[in-house]
Structures are given as C-alpha cells and as structure tokens.
Coordinates of C-alpha atoms in Angstrom, one line a residue:
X8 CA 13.3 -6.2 33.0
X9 CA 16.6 -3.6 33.1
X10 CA 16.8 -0.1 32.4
X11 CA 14.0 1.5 30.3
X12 CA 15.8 2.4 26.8
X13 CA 15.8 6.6 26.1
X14 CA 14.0 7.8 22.9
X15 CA 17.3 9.6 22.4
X16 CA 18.9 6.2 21.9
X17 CA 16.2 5.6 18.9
X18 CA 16.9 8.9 17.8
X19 CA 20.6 8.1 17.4
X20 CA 20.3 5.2 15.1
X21 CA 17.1 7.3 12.7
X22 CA 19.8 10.0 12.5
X23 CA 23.3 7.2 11.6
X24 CA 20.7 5.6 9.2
X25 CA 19.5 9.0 7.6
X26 CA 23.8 10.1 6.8
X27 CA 24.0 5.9 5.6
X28 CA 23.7 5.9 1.9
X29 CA 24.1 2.4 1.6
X30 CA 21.1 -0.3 1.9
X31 CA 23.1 -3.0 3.3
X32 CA 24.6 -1.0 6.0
X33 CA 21.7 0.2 6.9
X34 CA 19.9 -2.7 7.7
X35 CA 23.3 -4.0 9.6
X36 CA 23.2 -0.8 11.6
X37 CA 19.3 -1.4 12.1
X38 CA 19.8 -4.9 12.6
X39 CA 22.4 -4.6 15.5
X40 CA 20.1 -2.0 17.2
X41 CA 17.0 -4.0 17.3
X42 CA 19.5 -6.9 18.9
X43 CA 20.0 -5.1 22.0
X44 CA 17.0 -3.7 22.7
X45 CA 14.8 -5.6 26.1
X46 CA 11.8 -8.2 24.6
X47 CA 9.5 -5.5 25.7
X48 CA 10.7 -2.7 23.6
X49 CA 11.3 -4.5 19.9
X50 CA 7.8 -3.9 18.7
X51 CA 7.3 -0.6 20.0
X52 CA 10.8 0.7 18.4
X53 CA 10.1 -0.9 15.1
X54 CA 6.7 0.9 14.9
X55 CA 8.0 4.0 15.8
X56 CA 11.4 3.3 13.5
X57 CA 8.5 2.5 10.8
X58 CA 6.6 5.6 11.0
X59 CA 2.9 4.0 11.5
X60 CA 1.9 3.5 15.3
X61 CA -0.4 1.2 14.1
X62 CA -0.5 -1.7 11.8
X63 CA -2.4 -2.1 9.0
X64 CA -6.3 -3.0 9.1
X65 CA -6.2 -2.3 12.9
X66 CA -8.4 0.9 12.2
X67 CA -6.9 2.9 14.4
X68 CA -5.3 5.9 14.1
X69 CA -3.4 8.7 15.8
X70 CA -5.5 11.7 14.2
X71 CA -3.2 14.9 15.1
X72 CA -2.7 16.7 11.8
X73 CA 0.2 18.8 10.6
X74 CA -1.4 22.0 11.8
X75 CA -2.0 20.5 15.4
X76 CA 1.6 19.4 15.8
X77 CA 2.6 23.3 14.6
X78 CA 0.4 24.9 16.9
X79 CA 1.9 23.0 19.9
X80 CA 5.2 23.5 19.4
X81 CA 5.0 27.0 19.3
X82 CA 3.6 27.0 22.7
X83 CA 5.3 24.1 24.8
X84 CA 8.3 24.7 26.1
X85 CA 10.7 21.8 25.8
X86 CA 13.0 19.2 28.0
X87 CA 12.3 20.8 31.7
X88 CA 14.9 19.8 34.6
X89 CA 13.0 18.1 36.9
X90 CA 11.1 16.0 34.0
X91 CA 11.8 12.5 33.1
X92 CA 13.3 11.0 29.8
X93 CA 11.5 9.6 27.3
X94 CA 11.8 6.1 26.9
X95 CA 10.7 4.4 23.6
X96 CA 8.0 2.5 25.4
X97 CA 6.7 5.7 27.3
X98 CA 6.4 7.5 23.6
X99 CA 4.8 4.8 22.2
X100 CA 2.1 4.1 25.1
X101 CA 1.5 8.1 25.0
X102 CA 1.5 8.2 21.2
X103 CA -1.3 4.8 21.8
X104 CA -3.3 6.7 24.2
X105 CA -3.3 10.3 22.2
X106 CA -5.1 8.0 19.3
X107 CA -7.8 7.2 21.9
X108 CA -9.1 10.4 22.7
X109 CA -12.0 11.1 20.5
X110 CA -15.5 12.9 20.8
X111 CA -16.6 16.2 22.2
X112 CA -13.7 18.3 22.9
X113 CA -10.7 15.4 22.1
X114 CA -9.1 18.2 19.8
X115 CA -8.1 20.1 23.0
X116 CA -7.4 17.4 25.0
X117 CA -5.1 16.1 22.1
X118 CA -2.8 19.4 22.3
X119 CA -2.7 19.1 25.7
X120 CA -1.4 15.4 25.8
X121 CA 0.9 16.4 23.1
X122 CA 2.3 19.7 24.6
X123 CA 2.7 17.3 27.6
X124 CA 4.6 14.9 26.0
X125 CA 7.1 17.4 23.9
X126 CA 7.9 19.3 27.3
X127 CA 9.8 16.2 28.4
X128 CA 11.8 15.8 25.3
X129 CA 14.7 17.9 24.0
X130 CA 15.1 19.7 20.5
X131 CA 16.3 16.4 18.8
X132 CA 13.2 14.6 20.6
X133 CA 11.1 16.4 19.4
X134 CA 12.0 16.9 15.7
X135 CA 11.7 13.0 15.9
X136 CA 8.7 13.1 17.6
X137 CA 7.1 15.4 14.9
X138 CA 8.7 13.7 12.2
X139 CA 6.9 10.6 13.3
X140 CA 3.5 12.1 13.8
X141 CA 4.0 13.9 10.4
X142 CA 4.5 10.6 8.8
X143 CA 7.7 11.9 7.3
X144 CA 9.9 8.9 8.9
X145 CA 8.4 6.4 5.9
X146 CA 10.0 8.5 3.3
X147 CA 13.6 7.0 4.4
X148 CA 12.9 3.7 6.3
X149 CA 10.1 1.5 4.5
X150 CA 9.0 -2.2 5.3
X151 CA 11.7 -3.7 2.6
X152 CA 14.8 -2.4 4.9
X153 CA 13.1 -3.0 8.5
X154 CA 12.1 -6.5 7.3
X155 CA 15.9 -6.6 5.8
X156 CA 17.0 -5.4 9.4
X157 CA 14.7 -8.0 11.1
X158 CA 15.8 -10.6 9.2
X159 CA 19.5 -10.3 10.1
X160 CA 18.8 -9.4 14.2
X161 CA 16.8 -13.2 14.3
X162 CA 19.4 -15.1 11.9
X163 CA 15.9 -15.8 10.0
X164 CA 16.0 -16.0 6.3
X165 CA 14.5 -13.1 5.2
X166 CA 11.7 -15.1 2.8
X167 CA 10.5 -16.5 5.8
X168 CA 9.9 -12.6 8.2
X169 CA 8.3 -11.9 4.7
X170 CA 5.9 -14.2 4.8
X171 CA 5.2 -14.0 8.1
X172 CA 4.9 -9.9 8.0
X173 CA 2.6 -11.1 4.8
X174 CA 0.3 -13.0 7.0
X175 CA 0.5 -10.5 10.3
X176 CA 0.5 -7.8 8.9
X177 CA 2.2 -6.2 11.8
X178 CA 6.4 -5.1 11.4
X179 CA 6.4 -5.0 15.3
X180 CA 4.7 -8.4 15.9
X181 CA 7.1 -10.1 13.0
X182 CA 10.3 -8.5 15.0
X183 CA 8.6 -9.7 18.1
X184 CA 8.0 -13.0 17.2
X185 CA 11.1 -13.0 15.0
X186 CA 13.8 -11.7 17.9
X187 CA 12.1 -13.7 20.6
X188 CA 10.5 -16.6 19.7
X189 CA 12.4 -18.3 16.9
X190 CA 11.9 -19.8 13.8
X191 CA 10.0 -22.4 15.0
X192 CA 6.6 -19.8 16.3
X193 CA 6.9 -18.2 12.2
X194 CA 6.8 -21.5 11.0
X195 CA 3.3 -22.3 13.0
X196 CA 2.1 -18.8 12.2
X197 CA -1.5 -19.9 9.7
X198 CA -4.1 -18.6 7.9
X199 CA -7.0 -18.3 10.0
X200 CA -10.6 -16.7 9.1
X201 CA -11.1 -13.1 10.1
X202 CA -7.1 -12.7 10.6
X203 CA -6.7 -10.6 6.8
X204 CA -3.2 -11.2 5.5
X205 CA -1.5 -8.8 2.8
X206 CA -2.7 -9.3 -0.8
X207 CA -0.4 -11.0 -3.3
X208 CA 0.3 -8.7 -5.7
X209 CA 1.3 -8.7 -9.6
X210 CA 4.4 -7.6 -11.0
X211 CA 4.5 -6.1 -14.2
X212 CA 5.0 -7.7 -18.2
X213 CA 5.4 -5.0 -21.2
X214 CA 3.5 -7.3 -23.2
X215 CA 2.1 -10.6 -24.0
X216 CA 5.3 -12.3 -25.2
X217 CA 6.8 -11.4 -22.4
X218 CA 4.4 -13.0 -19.9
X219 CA 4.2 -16.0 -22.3
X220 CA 7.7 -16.5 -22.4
X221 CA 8.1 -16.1 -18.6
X222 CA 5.3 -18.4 -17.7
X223 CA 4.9 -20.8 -20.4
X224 CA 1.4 -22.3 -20.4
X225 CA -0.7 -19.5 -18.2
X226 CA -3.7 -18.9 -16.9
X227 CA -4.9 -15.4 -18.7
X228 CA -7.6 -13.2 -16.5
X229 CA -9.2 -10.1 -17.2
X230 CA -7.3 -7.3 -15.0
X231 CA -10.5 -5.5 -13.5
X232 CA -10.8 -1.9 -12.7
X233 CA -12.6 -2.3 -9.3
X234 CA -11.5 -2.7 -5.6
X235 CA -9.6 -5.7 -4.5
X236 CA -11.3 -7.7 -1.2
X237 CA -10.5 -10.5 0.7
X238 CA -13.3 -12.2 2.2
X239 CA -13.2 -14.4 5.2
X240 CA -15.8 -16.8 5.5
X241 CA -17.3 -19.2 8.5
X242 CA -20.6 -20.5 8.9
X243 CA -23.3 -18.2 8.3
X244 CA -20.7 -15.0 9.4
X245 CA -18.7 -13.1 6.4
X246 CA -16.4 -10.1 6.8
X247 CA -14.8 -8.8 3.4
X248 CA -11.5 -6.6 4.1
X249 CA -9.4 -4.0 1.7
X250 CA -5.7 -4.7 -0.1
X251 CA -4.9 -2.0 3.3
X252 CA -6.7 -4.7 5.2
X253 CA -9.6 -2.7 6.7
X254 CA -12.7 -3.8 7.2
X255 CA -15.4 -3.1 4.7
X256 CA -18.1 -5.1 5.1
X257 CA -20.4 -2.5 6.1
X258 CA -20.3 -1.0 3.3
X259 CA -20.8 -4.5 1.0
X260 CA -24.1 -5.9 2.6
X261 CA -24.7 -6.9 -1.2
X262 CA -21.9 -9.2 -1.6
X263 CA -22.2 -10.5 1.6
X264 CA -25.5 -11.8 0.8
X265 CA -23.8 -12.9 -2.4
X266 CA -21.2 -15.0 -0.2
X267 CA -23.6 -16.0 2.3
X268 CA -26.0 -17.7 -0.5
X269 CA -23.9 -18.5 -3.5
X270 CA -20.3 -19.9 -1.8
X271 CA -20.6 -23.4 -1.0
X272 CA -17.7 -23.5 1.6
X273 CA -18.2 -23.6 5.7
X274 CA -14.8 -21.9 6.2
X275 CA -12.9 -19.9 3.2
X276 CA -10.9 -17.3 2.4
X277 CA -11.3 -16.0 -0.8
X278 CA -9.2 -13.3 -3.0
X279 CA -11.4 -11.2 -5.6
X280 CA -12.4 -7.9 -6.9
X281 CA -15.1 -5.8 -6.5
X282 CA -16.6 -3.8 -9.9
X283 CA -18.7 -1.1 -9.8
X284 CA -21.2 -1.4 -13.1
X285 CA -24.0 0.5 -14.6
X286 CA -27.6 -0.7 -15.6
X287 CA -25.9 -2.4 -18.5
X288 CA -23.5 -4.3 -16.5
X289 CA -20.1 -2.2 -17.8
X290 CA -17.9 -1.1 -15.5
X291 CA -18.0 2.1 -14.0
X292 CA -15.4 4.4 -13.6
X293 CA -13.2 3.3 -10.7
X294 CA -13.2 6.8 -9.1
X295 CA -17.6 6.2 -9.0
X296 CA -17.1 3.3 -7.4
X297 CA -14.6 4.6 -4.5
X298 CA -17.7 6.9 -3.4
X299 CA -19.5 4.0 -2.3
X300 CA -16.7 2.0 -0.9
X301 CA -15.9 5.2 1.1
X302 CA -19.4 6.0 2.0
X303 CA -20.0 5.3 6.0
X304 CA -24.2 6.8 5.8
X305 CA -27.0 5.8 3.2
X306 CA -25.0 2.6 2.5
X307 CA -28.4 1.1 1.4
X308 CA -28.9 3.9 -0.9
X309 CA -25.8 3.3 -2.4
X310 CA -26.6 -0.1 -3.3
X311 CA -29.0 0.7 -5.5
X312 CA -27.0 3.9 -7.1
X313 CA -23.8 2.0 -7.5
X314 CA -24.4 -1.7 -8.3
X315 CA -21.5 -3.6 -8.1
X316 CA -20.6 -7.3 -9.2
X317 CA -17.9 -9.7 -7.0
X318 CA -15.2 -11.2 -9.4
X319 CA -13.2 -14.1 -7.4
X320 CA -9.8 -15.1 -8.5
X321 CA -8.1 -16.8 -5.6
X322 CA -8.4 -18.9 -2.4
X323 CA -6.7 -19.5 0.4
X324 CA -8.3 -21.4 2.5
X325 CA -10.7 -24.4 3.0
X326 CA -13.0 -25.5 5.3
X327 CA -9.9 -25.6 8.0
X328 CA -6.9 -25.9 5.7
X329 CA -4.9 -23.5 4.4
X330 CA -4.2 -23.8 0.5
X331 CA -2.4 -20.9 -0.2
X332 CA 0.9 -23.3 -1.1
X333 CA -1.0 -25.3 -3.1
X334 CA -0.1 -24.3 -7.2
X335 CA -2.4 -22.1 -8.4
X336 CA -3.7 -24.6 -10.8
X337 CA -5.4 -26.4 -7.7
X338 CA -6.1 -23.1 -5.8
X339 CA -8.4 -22.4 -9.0
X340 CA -10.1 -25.9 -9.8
X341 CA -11.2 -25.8 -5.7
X342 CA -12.6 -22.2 -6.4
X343 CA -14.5 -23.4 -9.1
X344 CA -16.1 -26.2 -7.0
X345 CA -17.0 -23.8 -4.6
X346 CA -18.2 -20.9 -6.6
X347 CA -20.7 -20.3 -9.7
X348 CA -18.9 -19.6 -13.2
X349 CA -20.4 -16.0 -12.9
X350 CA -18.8 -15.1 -9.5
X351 CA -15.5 -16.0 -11.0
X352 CA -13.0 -14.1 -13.4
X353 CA -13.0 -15.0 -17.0
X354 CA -10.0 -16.5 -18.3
X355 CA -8.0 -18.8 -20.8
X356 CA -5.3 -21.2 -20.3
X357 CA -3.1 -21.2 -23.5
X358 CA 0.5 -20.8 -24.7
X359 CA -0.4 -19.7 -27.8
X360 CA 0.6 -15.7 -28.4
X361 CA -2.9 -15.1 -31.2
X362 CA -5.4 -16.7 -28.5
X363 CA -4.0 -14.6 -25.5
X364 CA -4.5 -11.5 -28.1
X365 CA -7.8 -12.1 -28.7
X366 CA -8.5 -12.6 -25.0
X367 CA -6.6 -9.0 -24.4
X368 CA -8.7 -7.5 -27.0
X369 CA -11.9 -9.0 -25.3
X370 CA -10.8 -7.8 -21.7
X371 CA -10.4 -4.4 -23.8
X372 CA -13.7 -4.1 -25.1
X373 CA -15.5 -4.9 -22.0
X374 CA -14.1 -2.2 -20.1
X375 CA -11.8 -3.5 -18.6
X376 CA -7.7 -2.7 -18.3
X377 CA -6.0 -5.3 -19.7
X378 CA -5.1 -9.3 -18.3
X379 CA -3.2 -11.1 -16.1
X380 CA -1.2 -13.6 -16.2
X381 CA -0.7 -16.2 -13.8
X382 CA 2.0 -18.8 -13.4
X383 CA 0.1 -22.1 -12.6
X384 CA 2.5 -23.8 -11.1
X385 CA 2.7 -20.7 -8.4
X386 CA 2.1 -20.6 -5.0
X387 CA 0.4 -18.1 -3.0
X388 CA 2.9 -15.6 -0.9
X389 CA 0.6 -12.4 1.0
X390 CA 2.2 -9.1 0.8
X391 CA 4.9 -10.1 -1.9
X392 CA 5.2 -8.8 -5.3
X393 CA 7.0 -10.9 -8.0
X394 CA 6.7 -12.6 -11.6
X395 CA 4.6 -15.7 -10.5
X396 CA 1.7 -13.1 -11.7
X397 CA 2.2 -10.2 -13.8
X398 CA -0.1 -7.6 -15.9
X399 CA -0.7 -6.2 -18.7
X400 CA -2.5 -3.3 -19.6
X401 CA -3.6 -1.9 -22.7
X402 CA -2.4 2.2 -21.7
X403 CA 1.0 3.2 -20.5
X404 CA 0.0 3.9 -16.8
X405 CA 1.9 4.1 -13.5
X406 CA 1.2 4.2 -9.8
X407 CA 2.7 7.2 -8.0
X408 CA 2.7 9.8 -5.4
X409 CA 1.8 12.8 -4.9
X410 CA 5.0 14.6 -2.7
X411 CA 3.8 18.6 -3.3
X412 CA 1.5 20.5 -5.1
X413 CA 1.1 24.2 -6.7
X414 CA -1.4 26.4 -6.1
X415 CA -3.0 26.9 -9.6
X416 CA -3.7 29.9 -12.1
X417 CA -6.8 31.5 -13.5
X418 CA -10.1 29.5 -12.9
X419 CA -7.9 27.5 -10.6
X420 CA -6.1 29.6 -8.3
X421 CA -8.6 28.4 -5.0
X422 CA -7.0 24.6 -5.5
X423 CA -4.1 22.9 -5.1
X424 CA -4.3 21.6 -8.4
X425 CA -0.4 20.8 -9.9
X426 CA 0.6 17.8 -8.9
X427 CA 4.2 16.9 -8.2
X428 CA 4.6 12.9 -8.9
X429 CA 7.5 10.5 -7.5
X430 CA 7.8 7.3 -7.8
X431 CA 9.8 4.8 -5.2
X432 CA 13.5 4.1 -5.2
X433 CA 13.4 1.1 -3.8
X434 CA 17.2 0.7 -3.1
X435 CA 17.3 4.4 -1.2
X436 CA 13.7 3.7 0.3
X437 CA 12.9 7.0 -0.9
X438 CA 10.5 9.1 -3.6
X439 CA 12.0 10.8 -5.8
X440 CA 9.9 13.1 -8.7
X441 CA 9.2 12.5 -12.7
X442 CA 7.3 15.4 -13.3
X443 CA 4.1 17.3 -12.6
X444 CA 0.3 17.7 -14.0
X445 CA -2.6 19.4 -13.5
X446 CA -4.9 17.4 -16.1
X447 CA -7.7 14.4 -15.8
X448 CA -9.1 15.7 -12.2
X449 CA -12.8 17.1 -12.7
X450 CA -13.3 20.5 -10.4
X451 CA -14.9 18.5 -7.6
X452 CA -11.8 16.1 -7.4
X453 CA -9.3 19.1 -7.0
X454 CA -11.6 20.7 -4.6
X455 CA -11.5 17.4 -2.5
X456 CA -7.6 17.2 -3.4
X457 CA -7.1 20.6 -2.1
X458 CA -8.6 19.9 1.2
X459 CA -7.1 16.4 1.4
X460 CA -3.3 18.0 0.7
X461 CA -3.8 20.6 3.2
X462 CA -4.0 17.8 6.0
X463 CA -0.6 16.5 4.8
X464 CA 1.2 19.9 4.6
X465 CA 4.4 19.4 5.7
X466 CA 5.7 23.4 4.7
X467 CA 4.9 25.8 2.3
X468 CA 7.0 27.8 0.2
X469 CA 5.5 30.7 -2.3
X470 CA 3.0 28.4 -4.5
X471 CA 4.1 25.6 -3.3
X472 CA 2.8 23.2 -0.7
X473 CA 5.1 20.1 0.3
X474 CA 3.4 17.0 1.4
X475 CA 4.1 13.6 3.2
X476 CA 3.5 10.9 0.6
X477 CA 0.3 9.3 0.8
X478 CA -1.9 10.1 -1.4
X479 CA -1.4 7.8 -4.9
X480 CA -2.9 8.2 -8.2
X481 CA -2.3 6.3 -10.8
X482 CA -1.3 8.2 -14.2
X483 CA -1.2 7.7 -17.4
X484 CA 1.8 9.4 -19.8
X485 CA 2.9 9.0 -23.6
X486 CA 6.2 8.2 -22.9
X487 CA 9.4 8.3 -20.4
X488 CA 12.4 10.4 -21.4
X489 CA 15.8 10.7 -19.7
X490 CA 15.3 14.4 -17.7
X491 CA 18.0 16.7 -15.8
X492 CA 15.1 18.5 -14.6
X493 CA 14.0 15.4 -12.0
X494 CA 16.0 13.9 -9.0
X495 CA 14.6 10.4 -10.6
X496 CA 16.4 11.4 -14.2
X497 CA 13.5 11.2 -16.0
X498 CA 10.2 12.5 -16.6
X499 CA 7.0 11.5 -18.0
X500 CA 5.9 13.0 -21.3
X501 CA 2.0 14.7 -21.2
X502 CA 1.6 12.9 -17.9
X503 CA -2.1 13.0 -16.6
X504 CA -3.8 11.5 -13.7
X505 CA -6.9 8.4 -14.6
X506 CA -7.2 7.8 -10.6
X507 CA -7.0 8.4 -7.2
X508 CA -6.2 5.2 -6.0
X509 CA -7.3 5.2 -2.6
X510 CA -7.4 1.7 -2.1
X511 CA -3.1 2.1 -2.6
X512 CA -0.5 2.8 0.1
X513 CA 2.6 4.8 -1.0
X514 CA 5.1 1.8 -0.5
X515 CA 3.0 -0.1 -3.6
X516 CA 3.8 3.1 -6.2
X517 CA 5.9 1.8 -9.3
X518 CA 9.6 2.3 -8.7
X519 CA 12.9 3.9 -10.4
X520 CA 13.5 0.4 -11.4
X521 CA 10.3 -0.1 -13.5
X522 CA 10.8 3.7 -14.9
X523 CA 14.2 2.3 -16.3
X524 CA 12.6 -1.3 -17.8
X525 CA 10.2 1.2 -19.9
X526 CA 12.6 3.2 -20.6
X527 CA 15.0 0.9 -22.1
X528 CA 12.2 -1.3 -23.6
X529 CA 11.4 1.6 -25.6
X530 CA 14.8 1.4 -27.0
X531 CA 14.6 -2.0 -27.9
X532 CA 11.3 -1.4 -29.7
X533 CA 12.7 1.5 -31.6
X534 CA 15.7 0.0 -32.9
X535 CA 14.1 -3.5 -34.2
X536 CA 11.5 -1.2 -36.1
X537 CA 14.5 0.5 -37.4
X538 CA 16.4 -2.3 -38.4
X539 CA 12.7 -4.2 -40.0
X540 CA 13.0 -0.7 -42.2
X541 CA 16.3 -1.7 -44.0

C-alpha cells in the first residue's frame, strides 16, 4: 500500500497551480501530481483538488455553511504535537462522514467533527480545508483543467476522459479508471438505464445564417423555456433525472404515468424537456415552474396548480443498445417510432434561410425562446458542448453568476438585492465580472435571494457581501461594450436578470470568449449597415 500521502503535499501543488498563470502548465503540474499519487488516493485527491466531495446526482452533500466553518475556527486550536497528519484519504473519509450526520442535534455534532479535524492540521491546512468546504477551490481549478490534467497522467486522449467523465459523471472515478485501468476499461464504459450521464449541451449561433451555414441541411426545434430531464426507462419502472443529474421523479408522478403509458420501448433512455403551461396550454414563466420542480410536500397539489407537458428531443438508448453514436438523423426517426407526435418537439428539416424564419417566428409566438439547430449527421457526446447543436434565441441573453451582492437602498435596504455578474474565463478557469443589476427580481425573489446569498457568504465588506459562485441567472442586456471598470473588459449595457436558473451549475455560465464573439459581431453588423448606407 506505502506511506499514506500528507494533505500538505495536496496543499503544495493547489498553492504552485494558484501562482501558475498558464493553462498548459498547469495541467502538466496537475498531471505529474496525480502520477505519483498510490491507486487508493487518485479519486479522493481529484475530488478534493475539484472542490465538490461528491459527484454530481449522488444527492449527497456536506451541509456545513460559511457561518459554521467561521464559528469553529475561532474556537479550535490548531496542529497539536502529539496529533497525527492529515493524509488526503483521512480528509476525505472525515469530510464523507461529516456529510452523514444529519437529524436532531447533527449541527452540534458537525462543529464538533469539524473542530476535530482542523486541530490536527496546521495554518496552511486549514485555509485549504476551509477553502474546500467554502466551495471556493472551483473558482481556479474547474472540470476542463482536471480532465486536461487527467488526460496527460493516463497517456489517454483527452476526447476519450471526456466522454467517459460525460457518461460517469464522477472526475474521481474517470482519474480512477483513467490512471489505473487503461484505455481499454473507458472504452467498455456504456450507457445503462438508471446510471444518468451528463446532458449534451448546445453551443451558441448569433443567427439563422449562421447555423445554416454551419450545418447545412438541419433539423430546426423549438428551444423550450422549461427544465431539461433525462429519463431512464425499464419495464414497468421510470426514474426521470436533472441536467445536474438528481433525481426528480418524485416530484414528476405525471410524466411518469405519461412514460409509463405512452413510450412504446422496454428499455430507453430518453433526452427532453419539461414545460410548465397554463390552462391554455402556453408556457409558464420558467421561474413558476421551478416551484414545483423544487417542491418536496403537496407534490400532488402541485400537479394540478402547475400543469406541465414532456417535450422529447433525443435518445439514447434502446431496448439494450446504446444509440447515442448513431447520427442524430436515426436517433430521431427511432424516437418517433417510439413516441406520439405530441410528446415530441416540433421541428423542420430545411436549408432554406425564409422557411427556418418562419419556423423562429412560430417558436416566438408560442412562447417559446427561440430554435435549435441540430447537425443531423451528429452524434451524441454527454457532458460536451460544441457546434453539432447550437441556439438561437430571439433576446440578447446570457448565463452568469452571481460572485457578490449590495445591500440595497430605500424600499430595499433589508435585501441583498445588487447583483454582481461574472461570466467564465475558460482559459484562467476563473469568473471574472461585466457589471451589476438590481432589476427583473419581484420582492419575494430578493427576499429568497437574500437568504440564499447569506449561505454563500464568503466575507463582507461595508455594503458588500462576497459570495462563492453558485448561484446562476440568466440575464438579459441591450448590448456589450468594451469597460475599464470590469476585470472581464466589458460590461453589459441595462443588464437585467429574466431567471434564476437553478437547474444550471456555475461551470455552464457563458464565457469571456462568447462576450468577445458578440462583441465583435456587433461590429460586423454595424459596419455592413454602414457601408449598405453609401
């Protein structure tokens, strides 16, 4: 087995990689620590290098806020004599165990388990330690550059850990199997009902022409404003998960009726969305529908309040098969044998630039945000983002995050109600700002904002409350302009916030690199109108 590695070691490389400005070598220096680390500690050290203890969907979670981790290190006193080191796999099982305590008095036994573990680790320990539980690690190290790092340790080509992190889920499994098992284990990793993989996700077209030109011939969909589900089927038993890959089907009994009745398939896995309508059958606002999908009481009551309707768009599996590399042509003809016309999204196939405007327009007019297009000739890859799909909306609108907060003014001076946004830079792995609002939340959502920001407090500083990035809301803005003011260069014009997208992690926000393609595309626009005036 050999000698346990020290936490301190970890600590070492987070604090190399944090003074490394370049990508590459920080994925060599990541690479060549993960390559000498014992079997045993590789997915422990990549979870803790990642910042989540847990993987996604595993609906567990280590429940020790901000205030928590304060209150005991005020009080513990830190690296004894006589105690022990910390070893990465001793953090990790304590970390594991401290998410287990719940129920009547687990808050105080929580501290205690904490204070417990911070008295065996020195200053530096412990800042890492509480940088860790604070969630503040994933500001500098996201899945891109551990997967980058990953892919170098195993001599795997780094398509291949994506796909399998797509499919597990899991960074420390993927190292795991990556470092110690070989290529060969990846290549036999499968789809399999009730094991969610990571949603394929769309990249991003400024307009029709653009996806036209890109994809040629394309299959055009309505882009819906509603939560996306995977759902597993087998038999008579149905389990519908989140994009985060939780588990909703408690709160869905309606579509799994739906599923149970309507999908003729023994064994599927089937990519959709979920729409919240009213009695008319229009959508609902997105943030109505999130109340239900959150609700854990009166789900049945719910039903009835907030009807919803299943739109399917994808499969990937069939009766014992996966079909996820199968173009997406097929993937949708084997949908349609499967599923009713009504279950399914509405789309067009055409090359033709006046037919897919007249689709947009009619995606518009029902409520809905725009289209996508979709490559036919694609195949299926979980957890990657890329141009075989790629929307278009009808609004300027970005994903972001929410990194601090004011406290407001006048009728709003008891909320936390102006919002600092960042979007990703996806080269750094960090957020960095574009501006701030305090428009398009009603009262209720900055009273629940207020209380939800709180949890995340990471320091305070007159009116201003820093935050771990979490929460994302998707906003929408008149323009981008070139700013001094912002660490990203440039700000968003009138920005103001349509959603809290809850169903969103922070590493999906839109990135510096999208805020320069609008940027510039702007230009573009602005001097062929000029040049159409002479």
């Amino acid at each position: 087995m050999g000698t346990a590695t020290h936490f301190l070691r970890l600590v070492n490389i987070l604090k190399e990689l944090e003074s490394t400005s370049s990508r590459k070598e920080k994925a060599l220096k990541l690479s060549m620590f993960l390559k000498e680390l014992p079997k045993d500690e590789i997915s422990p050290s990549v979870m803790l290098i990642s910042g989540s203890i847990f993987p996604d969907g595993s609906g567990q979670i280590l429940n020790i806020s901000v205030k928590t981790v304060s209150k005991v290190l005020s009080t513990c006193k830190q690296g004894t004599l006589d105690s022990s080191p910390l070893t990465i796999k001793g953090l990790y099982s304590q970390l594991v165990d401290l998410a287990s305590l719940n129920g009547r008095g687990s808050k105080a036994r929580r501290e205690v388990a904490l204070s417990s573990l911070l008295s065996r680790a020195s200053d530096v320990e412990t800042e890492y330690v509480s940088k860790i539980l604070q969630g503040e690690l994933r500001i500098g190290l996201a899945d891109g550059l551990i997967l980058e790092a990953i892919s170098k340790a195993s001599s795997i080509d780094l398509n291949t850990i994506k796909s399998t992190y797509g499919l597990t889920g899991n960074l420390g499994e993927t190292a795991r199997m990556a470092l110690i098992e070989g290529i060969e284990k990846l290549k036999n990793i499968c789809l399999k009902p009730f094991s969610p993989v990571r949603p394929m996700l769309a990249g991003t077209a400024q307009n029709l022409e653009e996806a036209i030109r890109i994809h040629g011939r394309t299959s055009l969909e309505h882009k819906l404003d509603g939560v996306r589900v995977q759902i597993h089927k087998e038999g008579y038993r149905v389990e519908i998960y989140s994009r985060s890959l939780s588990k909703i089907t408690q709160n869905l009994p309606d579509i799994v009726n739906l599923v149970q009745s309507e999908v003729m398939a023994d064994e599927t896995i089937l990519d959709g969305e979920v729409v919240g309508v009213d009695s008319e059958y229009r959508p609902i606002p997105f943030q109505d529908l999130m109340r239900r999908i959150g609700r854990m009481a009166n789900v049945h009551e719910s039903i009835s309040k907030i009807p919803v309707r299943l739109f399917l768009f994808d499969i990937l599996y069939l009766d014992g098969r996966s079909v996820a590399s199968s173009t997406y042509e097929v993937r949708r003809q084997q949908l349609e044998c499967i599923c009713s016309k009504g279950m399914l999204t509405p789309r067009i196939v055409t090359d033709n630039i006046a037919q897919a405007e007249m689709f947009f327009e009619d995606s518009i007019r029902r409520g809905h945000e725009g289209v996508v297009s979709k490559n036919l000739s694609g195949i299926y890859t979980p957890g990657q983002r890329g141009k075989e799909w790629l929307k278009i909306k009808k609004a300027d609108a970005l994903d972001v995050v929410i990194v601090a907060a004011d406290w407001g003014s006048g009728r709003r001076f008891r909320w936390l109600s102006n919002y600092h946004l960042a979007v990703r830079d996806s080269h750094r792995e960090t957020y960095l700002k574009v501006g701030k609002t305090f428009k398009g939340l009603t009262d209720e959502e900055f009273e629940y904002m207020t209380v939800r920001l709180l949890t995340l407090k990471v320091s305070e500083n007159d009116f201003t409350v820093k935050v771990r990035p979490e929460i994302v809301v998707e906003v929408a803005y008149d323009e981008v302009q070139k700013s001094p003011h912002y660490d990203s260069g440039y700000a968003l014009r009138f920005a103001r916030i349509k959603k809290i997208r809850e169903d969103k992690s922070p590493r999906e926000v839109d990135t510096l690199d999208r805020l320069e393609e609008i940027y510039e595309a702007k230009f573009k626009r602005k001097a062929r109108s000029t040049w159409n005036q002479h």
